[in-house]
XYZ file of N, CA and C in Angstrom:
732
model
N 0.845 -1.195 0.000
C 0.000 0.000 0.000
C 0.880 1.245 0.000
N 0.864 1.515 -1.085
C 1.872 2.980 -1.124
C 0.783 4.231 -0.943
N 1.739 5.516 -0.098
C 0.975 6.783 -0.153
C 1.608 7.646 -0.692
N 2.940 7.884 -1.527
C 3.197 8.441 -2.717
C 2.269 7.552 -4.317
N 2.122 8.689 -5.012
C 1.659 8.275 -6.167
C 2.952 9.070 -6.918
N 3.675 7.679 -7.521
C 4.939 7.929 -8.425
C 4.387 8.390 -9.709
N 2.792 8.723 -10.591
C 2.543 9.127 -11.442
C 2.962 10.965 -11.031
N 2.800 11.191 -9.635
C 2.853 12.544 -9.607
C 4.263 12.619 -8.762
N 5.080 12.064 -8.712
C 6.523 11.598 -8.078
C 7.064 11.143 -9.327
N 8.088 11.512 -10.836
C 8.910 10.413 -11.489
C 9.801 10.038 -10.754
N 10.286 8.760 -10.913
C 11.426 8.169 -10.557
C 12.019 7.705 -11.800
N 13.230 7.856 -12.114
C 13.979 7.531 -13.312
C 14.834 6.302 -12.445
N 15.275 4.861 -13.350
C 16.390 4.154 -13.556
C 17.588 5.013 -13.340
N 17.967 4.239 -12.075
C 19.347 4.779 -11.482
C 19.610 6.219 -10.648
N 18.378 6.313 -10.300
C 18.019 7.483 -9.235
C 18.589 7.229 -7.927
N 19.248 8.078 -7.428
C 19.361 7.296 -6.031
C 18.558 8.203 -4.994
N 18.022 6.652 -3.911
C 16.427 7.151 -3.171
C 16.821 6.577 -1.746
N 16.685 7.664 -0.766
C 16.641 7.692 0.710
C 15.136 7.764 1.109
N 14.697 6.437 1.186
C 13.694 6.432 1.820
C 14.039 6.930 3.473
N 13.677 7.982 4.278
C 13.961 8.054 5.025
C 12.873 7.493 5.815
N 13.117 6.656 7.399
C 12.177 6.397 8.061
C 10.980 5.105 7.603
N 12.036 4.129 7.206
C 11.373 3.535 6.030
C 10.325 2.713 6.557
N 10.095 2.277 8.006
C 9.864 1.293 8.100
C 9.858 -0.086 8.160
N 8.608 -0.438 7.522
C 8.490 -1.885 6.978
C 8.543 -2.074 5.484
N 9.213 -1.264 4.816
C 10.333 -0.621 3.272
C 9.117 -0.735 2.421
N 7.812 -0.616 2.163
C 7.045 -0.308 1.302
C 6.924 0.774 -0.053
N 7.818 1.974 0.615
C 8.100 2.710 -0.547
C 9.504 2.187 -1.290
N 10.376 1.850 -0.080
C 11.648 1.695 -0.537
C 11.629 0.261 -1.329
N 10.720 -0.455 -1.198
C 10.885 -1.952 -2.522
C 10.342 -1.487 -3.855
N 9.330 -0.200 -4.032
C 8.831 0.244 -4.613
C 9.888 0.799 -5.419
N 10.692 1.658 -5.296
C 11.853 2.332 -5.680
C 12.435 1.272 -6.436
N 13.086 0.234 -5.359
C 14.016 -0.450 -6.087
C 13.474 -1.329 -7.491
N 11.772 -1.429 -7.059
C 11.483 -2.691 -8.659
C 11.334 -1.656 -10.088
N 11.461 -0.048 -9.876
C 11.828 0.912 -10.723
C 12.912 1.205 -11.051
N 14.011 0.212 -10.891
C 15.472 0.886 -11.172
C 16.117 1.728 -10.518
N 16.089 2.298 -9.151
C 16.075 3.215 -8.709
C 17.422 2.502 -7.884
N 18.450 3.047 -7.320
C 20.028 2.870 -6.352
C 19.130 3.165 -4.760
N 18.497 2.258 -4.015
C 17.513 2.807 -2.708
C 18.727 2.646 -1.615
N 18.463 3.746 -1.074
C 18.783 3.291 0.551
C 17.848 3.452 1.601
N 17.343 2.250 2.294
C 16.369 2.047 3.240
C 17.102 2.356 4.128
N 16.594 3.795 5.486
C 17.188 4.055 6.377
C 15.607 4.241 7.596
N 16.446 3.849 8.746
C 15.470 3.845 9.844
C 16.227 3.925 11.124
N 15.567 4.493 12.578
C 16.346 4.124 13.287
C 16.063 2.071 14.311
N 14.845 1.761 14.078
C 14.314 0.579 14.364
C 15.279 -0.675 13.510
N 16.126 -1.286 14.130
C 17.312 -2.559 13.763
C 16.528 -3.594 13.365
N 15.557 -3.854 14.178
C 14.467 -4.814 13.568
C 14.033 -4.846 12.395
N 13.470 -3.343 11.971
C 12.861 -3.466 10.822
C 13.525 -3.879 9.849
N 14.222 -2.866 9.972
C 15.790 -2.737 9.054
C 16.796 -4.539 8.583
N 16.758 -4.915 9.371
C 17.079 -6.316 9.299
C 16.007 -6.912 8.665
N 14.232 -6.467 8.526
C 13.480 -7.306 7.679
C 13.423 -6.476 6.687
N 13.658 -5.213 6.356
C 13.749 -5.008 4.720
C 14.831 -5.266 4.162
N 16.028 -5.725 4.983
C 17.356 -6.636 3.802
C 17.237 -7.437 3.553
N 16.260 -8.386 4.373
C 15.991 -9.841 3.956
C 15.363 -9.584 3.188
N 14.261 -8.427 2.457
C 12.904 -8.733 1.824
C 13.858 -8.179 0.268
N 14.702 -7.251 0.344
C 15.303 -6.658 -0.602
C 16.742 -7.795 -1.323
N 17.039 -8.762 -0.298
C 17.696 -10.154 -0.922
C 17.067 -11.037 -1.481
N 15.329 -11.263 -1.108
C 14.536 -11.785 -1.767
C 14.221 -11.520 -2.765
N 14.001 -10.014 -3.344
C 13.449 -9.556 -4.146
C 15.022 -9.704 -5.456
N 15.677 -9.331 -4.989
C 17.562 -9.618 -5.604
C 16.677 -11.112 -6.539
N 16.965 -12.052 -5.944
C 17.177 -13.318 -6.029
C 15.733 -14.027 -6.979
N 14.723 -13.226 -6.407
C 13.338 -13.497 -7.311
C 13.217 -12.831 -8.811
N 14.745 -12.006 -9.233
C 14.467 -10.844 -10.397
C 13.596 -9.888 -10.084
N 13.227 -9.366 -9.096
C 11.728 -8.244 -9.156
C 12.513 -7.176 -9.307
N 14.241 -6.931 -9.628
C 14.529 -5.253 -9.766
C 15.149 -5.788 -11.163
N 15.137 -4.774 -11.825
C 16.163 -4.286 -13.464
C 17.581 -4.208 -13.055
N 18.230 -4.666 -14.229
C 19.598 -4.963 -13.379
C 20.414 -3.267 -13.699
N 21.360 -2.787 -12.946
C 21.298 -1.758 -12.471
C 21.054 -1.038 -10.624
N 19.563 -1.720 -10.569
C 19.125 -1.168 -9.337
C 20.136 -2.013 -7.672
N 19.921 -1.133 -6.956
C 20.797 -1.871 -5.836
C 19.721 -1.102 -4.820
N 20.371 -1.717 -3.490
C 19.420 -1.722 -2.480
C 19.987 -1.947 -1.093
N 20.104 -0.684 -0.183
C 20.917 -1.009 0.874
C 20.151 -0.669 2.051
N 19.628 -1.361 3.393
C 18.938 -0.964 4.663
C 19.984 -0.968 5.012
N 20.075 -0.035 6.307
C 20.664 0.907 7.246
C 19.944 0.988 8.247
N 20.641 1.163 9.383
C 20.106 1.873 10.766
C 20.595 3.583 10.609
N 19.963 4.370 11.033
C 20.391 5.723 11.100
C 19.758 6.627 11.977
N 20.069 7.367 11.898
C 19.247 8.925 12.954
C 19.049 10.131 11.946
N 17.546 10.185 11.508
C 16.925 11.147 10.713
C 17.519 12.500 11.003
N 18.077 12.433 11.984
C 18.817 14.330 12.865
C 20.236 14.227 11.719
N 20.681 12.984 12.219
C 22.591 13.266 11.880
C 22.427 12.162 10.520
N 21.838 12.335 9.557
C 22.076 11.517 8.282
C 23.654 11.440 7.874
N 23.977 10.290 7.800
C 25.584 9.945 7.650
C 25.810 9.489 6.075
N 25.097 10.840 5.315
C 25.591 10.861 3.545
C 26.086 12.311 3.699
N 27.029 12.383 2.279
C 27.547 13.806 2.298
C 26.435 14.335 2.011
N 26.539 15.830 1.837
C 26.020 17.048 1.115
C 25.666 16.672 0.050
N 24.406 16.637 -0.707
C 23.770 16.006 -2.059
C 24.078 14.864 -2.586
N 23.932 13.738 -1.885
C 23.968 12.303 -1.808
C 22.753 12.178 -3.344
N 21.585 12.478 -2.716
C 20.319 11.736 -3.307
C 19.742 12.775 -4.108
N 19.020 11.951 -5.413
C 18.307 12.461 -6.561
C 16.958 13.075 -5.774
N 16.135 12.063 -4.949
C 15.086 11.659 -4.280
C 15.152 11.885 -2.669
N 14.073 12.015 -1.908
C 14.141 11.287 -0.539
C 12.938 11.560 -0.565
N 12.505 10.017 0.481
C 11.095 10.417 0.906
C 10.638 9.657 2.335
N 9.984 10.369 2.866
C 9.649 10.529 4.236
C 8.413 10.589 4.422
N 7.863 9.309 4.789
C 6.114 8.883 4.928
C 6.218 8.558 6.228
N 4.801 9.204 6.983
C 4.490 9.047 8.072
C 5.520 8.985 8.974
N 6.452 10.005 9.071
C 7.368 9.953 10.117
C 7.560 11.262 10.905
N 6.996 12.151 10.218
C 7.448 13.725 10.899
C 6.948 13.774 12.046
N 6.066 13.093 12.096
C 4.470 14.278 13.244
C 5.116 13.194 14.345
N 6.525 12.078 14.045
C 6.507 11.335 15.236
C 7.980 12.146 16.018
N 8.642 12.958 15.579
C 10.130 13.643 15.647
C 9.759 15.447 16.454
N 10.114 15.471 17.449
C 10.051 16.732 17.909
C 10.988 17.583 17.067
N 11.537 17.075 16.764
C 12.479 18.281 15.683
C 12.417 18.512 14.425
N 11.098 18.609 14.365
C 10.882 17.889 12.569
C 11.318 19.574 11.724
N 11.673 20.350 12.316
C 12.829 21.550 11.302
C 13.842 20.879 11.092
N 14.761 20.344 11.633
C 16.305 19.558 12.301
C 16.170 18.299 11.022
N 14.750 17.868 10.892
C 14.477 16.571 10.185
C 14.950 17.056 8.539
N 13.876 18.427 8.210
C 13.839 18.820 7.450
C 15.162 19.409 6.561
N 15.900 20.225 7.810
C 17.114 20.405 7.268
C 17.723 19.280 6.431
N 18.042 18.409 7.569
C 18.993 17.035 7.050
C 18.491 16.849 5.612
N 17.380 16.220 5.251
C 16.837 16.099 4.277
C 17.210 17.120 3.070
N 17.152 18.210 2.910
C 17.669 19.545 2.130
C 18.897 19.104 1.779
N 19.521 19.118 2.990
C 21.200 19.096 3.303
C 21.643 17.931 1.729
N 21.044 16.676 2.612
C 21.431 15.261 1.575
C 20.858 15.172 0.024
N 19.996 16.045 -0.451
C 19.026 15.944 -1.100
C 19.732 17.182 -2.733
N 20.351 16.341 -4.013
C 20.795 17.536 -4.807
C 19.973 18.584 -5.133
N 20.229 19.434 -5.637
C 19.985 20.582 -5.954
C 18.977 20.035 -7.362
N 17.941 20.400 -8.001
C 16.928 19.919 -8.839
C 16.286 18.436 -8.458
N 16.568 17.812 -7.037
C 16.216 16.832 -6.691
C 14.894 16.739 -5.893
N 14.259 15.618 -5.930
C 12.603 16.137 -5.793
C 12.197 15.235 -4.082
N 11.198 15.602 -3.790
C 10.930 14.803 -1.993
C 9.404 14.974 -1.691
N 9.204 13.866 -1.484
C 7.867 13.569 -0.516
C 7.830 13.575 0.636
N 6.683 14.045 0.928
C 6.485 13.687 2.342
C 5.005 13.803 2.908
N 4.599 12.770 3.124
C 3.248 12.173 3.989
C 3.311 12.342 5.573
N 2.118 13.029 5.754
C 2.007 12.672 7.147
C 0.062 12.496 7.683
N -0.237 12.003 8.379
C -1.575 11.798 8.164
C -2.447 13.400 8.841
N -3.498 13.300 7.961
C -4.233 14.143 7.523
C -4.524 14.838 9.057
N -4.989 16.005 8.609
C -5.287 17.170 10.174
C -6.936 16.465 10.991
N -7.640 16.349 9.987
C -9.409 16.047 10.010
C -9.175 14.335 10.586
N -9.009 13.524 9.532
C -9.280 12.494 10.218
C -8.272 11.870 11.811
N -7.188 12.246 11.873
C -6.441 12.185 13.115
C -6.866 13.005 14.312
N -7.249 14.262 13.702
C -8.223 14.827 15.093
C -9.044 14.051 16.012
N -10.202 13.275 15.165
C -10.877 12.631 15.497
C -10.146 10.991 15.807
N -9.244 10.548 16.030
C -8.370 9.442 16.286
C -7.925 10.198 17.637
N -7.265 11.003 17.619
C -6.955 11.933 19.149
C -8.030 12.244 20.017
N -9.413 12.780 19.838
C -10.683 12.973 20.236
C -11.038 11.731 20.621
N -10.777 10.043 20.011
C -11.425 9.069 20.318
C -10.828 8.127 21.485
N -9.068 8.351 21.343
C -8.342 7.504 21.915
C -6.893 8.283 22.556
N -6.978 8.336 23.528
C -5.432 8.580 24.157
C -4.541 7.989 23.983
N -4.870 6.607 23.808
C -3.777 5.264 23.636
C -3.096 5.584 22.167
N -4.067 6.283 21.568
C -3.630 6.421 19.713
C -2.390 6.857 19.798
N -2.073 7.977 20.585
C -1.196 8.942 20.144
C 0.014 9.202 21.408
N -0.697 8.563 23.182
C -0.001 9.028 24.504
C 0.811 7.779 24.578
N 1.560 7.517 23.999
C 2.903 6.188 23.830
C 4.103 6.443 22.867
N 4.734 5.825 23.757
C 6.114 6.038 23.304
C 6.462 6.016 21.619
N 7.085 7.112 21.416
C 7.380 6.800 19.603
C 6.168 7.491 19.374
N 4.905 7.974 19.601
C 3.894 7.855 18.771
C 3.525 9.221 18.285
N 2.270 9.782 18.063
C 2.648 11.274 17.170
C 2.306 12.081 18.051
N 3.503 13.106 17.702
C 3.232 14.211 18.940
C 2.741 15.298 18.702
N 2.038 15.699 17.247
C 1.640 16.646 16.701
C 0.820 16.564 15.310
N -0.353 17.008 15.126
C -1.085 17.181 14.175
C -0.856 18.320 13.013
N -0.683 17.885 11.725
C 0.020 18.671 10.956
C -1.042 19.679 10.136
N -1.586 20.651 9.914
C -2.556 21.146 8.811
C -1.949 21.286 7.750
N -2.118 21.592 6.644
C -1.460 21.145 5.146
C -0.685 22.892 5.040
N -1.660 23.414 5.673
C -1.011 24.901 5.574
C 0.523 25.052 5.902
N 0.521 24.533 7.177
C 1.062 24.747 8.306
C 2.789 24.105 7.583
N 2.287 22.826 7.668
C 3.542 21.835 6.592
C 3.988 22.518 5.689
N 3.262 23.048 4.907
C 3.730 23.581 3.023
C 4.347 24.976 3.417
N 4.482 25.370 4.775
C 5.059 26.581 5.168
C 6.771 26.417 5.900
N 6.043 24.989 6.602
C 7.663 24.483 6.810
C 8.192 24.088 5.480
N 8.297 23.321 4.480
C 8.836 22.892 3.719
C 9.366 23.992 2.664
N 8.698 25.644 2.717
C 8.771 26.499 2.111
C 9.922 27.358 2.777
N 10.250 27.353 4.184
C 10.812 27.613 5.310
C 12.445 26.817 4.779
N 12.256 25.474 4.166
C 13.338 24.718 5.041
C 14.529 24.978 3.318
N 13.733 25.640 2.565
C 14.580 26.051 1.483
C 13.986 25.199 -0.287
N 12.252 24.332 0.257
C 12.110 23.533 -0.743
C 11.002 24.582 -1.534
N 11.259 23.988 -2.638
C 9.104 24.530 -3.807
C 8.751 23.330 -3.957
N 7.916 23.763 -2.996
C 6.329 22.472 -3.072
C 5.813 22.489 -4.366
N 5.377 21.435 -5.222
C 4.469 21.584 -6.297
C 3.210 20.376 -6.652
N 3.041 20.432 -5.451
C 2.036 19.186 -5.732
C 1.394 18.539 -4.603
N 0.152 18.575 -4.344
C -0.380 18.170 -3.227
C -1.427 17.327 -3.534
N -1.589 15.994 -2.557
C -2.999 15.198 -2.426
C -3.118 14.556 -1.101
N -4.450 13.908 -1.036
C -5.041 12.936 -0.438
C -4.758 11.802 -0.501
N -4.667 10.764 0.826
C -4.681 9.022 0.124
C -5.386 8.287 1.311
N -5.773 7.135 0.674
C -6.249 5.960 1.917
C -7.259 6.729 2.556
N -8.811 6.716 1.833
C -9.736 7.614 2.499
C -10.482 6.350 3.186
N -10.094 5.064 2.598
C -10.734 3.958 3.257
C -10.439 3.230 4.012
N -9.068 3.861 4.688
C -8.288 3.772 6.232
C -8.846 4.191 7.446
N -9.517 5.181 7.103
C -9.502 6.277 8.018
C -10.772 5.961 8.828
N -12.201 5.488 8.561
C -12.623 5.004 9.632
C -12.325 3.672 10.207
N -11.300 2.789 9.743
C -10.604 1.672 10.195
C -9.978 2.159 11.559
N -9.276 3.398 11.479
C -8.853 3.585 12.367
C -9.556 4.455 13.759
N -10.812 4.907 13.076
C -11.420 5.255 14.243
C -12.292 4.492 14.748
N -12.452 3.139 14.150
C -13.128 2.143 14.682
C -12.138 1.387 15.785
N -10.953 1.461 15.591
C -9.670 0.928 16.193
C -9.641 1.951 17.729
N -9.861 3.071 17.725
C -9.648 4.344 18.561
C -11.007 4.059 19.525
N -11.956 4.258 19.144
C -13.164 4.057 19.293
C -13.538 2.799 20.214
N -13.039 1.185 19.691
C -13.102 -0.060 20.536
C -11.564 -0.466 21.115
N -11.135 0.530 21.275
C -9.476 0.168 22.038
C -8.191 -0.060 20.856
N -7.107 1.034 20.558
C -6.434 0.970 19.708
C -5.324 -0.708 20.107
N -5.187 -1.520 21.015
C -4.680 -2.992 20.945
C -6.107 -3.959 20.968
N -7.248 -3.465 20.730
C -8.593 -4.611 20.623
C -8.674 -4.828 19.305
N -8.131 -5.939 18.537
C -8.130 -6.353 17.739
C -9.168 -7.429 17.436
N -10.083 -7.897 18.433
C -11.157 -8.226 18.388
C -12.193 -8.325 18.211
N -12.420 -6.621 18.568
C -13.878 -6.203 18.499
C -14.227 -6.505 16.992
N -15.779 -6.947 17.029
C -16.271 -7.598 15.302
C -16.083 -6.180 14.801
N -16.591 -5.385 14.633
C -16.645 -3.811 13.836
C -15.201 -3.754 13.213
N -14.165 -4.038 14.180
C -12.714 -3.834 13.590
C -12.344 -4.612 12.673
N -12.489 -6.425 13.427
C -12.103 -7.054 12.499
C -12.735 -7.122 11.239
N -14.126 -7.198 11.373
C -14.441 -6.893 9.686
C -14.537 -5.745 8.839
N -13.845 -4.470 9.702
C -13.421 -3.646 8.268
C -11.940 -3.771 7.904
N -11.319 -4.716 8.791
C -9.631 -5.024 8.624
C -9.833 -6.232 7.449
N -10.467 -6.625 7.406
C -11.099 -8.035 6.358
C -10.989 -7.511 5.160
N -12.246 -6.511 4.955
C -12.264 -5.377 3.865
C -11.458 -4.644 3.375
N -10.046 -4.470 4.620
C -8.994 -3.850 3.876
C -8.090 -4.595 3.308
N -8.088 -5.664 4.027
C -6.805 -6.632 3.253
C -7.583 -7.275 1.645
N -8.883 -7.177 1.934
C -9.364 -7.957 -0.226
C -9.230 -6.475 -0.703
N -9.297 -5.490 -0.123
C -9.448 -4.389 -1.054
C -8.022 -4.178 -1.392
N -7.001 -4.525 -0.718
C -5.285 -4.349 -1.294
C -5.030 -5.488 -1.791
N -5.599 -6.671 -1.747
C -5.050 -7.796 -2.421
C -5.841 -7.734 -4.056
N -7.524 -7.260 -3.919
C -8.037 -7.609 -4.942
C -7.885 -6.502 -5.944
N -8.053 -5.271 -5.355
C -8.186 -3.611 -6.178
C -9.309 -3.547 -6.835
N -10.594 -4.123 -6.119
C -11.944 -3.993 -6.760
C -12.227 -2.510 -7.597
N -12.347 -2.244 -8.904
C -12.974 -0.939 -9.306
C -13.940 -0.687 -8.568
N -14.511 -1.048 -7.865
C -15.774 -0.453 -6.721
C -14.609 0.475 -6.260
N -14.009 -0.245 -5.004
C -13.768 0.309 -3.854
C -12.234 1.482 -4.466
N -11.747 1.089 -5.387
C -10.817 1.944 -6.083
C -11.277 3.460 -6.725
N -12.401 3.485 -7.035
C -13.366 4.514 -7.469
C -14.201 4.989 -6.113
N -14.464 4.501 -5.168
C -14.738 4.978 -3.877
C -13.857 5.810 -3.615
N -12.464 5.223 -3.208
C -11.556 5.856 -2.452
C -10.970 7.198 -3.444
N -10.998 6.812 -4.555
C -10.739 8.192 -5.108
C -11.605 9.606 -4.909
N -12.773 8.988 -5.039
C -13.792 10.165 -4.769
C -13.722 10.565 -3.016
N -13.419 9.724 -2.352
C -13.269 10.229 -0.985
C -12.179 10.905 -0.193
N -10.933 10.317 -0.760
C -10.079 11.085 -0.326
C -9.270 12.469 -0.296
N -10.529 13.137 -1.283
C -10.409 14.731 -0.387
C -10.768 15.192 0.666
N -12.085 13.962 0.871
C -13.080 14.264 2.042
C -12.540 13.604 3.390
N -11.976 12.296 3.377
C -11.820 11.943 4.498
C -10.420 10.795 4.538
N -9.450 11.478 3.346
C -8.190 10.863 3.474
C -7.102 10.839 4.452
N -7.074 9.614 4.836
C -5.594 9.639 6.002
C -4.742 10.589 6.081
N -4.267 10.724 4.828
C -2.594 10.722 5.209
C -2.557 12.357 3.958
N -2.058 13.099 4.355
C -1.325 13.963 3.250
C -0.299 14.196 2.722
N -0.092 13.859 1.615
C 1.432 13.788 0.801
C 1.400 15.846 0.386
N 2.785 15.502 -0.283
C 2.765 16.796 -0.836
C 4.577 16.369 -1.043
N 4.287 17.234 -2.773
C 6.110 16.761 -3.058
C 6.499 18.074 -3.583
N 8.021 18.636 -3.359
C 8.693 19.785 -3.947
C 9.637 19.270 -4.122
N 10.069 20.555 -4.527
C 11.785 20.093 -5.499
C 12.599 20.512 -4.564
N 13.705 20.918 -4.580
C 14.833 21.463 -4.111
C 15.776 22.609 -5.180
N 15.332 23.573 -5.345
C 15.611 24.868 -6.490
C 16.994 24.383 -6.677
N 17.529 25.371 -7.809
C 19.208 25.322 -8.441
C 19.601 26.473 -8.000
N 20.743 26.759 -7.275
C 21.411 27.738 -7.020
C 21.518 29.097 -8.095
N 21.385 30.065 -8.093
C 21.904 30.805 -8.760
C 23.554 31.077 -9.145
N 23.201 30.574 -11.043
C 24.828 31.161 -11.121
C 25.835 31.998 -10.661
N 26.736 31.556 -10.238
C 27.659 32.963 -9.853
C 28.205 33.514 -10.858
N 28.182 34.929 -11.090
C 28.944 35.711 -12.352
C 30.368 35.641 -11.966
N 31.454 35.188 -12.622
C 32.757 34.823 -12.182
C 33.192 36.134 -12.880
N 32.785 36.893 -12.977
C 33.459 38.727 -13.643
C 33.495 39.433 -12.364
């Protein structure tokens, strides 16, 4: 389940891509079966140890163009350990709203990121997380978890702030979002309650199957009641220096 849409993200063969904060590497396998040079970075060792296994699998099954490579890492989103314009790309899903320093985040990102090089970044939506915070304390009052609600304004002002041009904004996963306030609602670890489990049912045929129903649903909804908000800019070109 990706929440970049690479139709409004290109990725070119032989791009090199810092998924930052990768996770459970969903964008970052994505990258790599595009040709893309990925580096999966996180600070969680666990994970990180299951997206090398999944990215040796994928090696070994042919799912990348030959060219592409693929490296997980442990790291710290503050002190990124690439030089100064490492990456074509970086992208950073659902990780800000969890980092008290998410300027500090932002920098780094700039810092590593070349000059005409482009970046995503998702974080879930202002509207439907309100109401996830309104439903459940447990959602959000735990360790690691989000310490701040982002408005789209608010974001596209940091990212305008941190030296980037935004050019592109959307919605995604509008058919997440009462999953999760059904989750908030009957206890965010009650994985039991029937209401949950059978819209968790509904989500796993709707990502395995991609019914045109529910694919044409979620499009029409996720202005209205989409999770997560992406939004991608570039990183401008310096102005020439006149050497006269």
């Amino acid at each position: 389940m990706l929440t970049v849409d690479f139709s409004r993200f290109p990725l070119a063969p032989g791009d090199r891509v810092l998924d930052l904060g990768c996770g459970a590497g969903r964008h970052a396998f994505e990258c790599y079966r595009r040709g893309a040079q990925v580096v999966a970075l996180d600070q969680n060792g666990e994970e990180i140890r299951e997206v090398a296994k999944w990215f040796a699998a994928m090696k070994e099954a042919g799912e990348a163009p030959a060219g592409a490579t693929a490296t997980a890492m442990e790291g710290d989103a503050l002190a990124l350990p690439f030089p100064d314009e490492s990456f074509d790309v970086v992208i950073i899903s659902e990780v800000m709203e969890h980092i008290p320093d998410d300027k500090g985040v932002l920098a780094e990102m700039v810092r590593v990121l070349k000059p005409g090089g482009r970046i995503a970044i998702t974080v879930p939506r202002y509207g439907p997380e309100k109401v996830c915070w309104a439903l459940s304390d447990a959602y959000h009052e735990v360790e690691g978890g989000h310490i701040r609600i982002y408005k789209a304004d608010e974001l596209l002002a940091k990212i305008r702030e941190a030296g980037l041009k935004p050019y592109g904004t959307h919605h995604a996963h509008a058919l997440h979002s009462p999953y999760w306030w059904l989750k908030c609602a009957f206890g965010v670890d009650n994985d039991k309650a029937l209401p949950v489990k059978a819209y968790h049912k509904l989500l796993v045929w709707d990502i395995m199957k991609k019914p045109l129903a529910t694919r044409v649903a979620e499009q029409a909804l996720n202005p209205l009641i989409g999770k997560s908000f992406v939004a991608y800019a570039t990183k401008p070109h310096l102005p020439s220096v006149d050497a006269r």
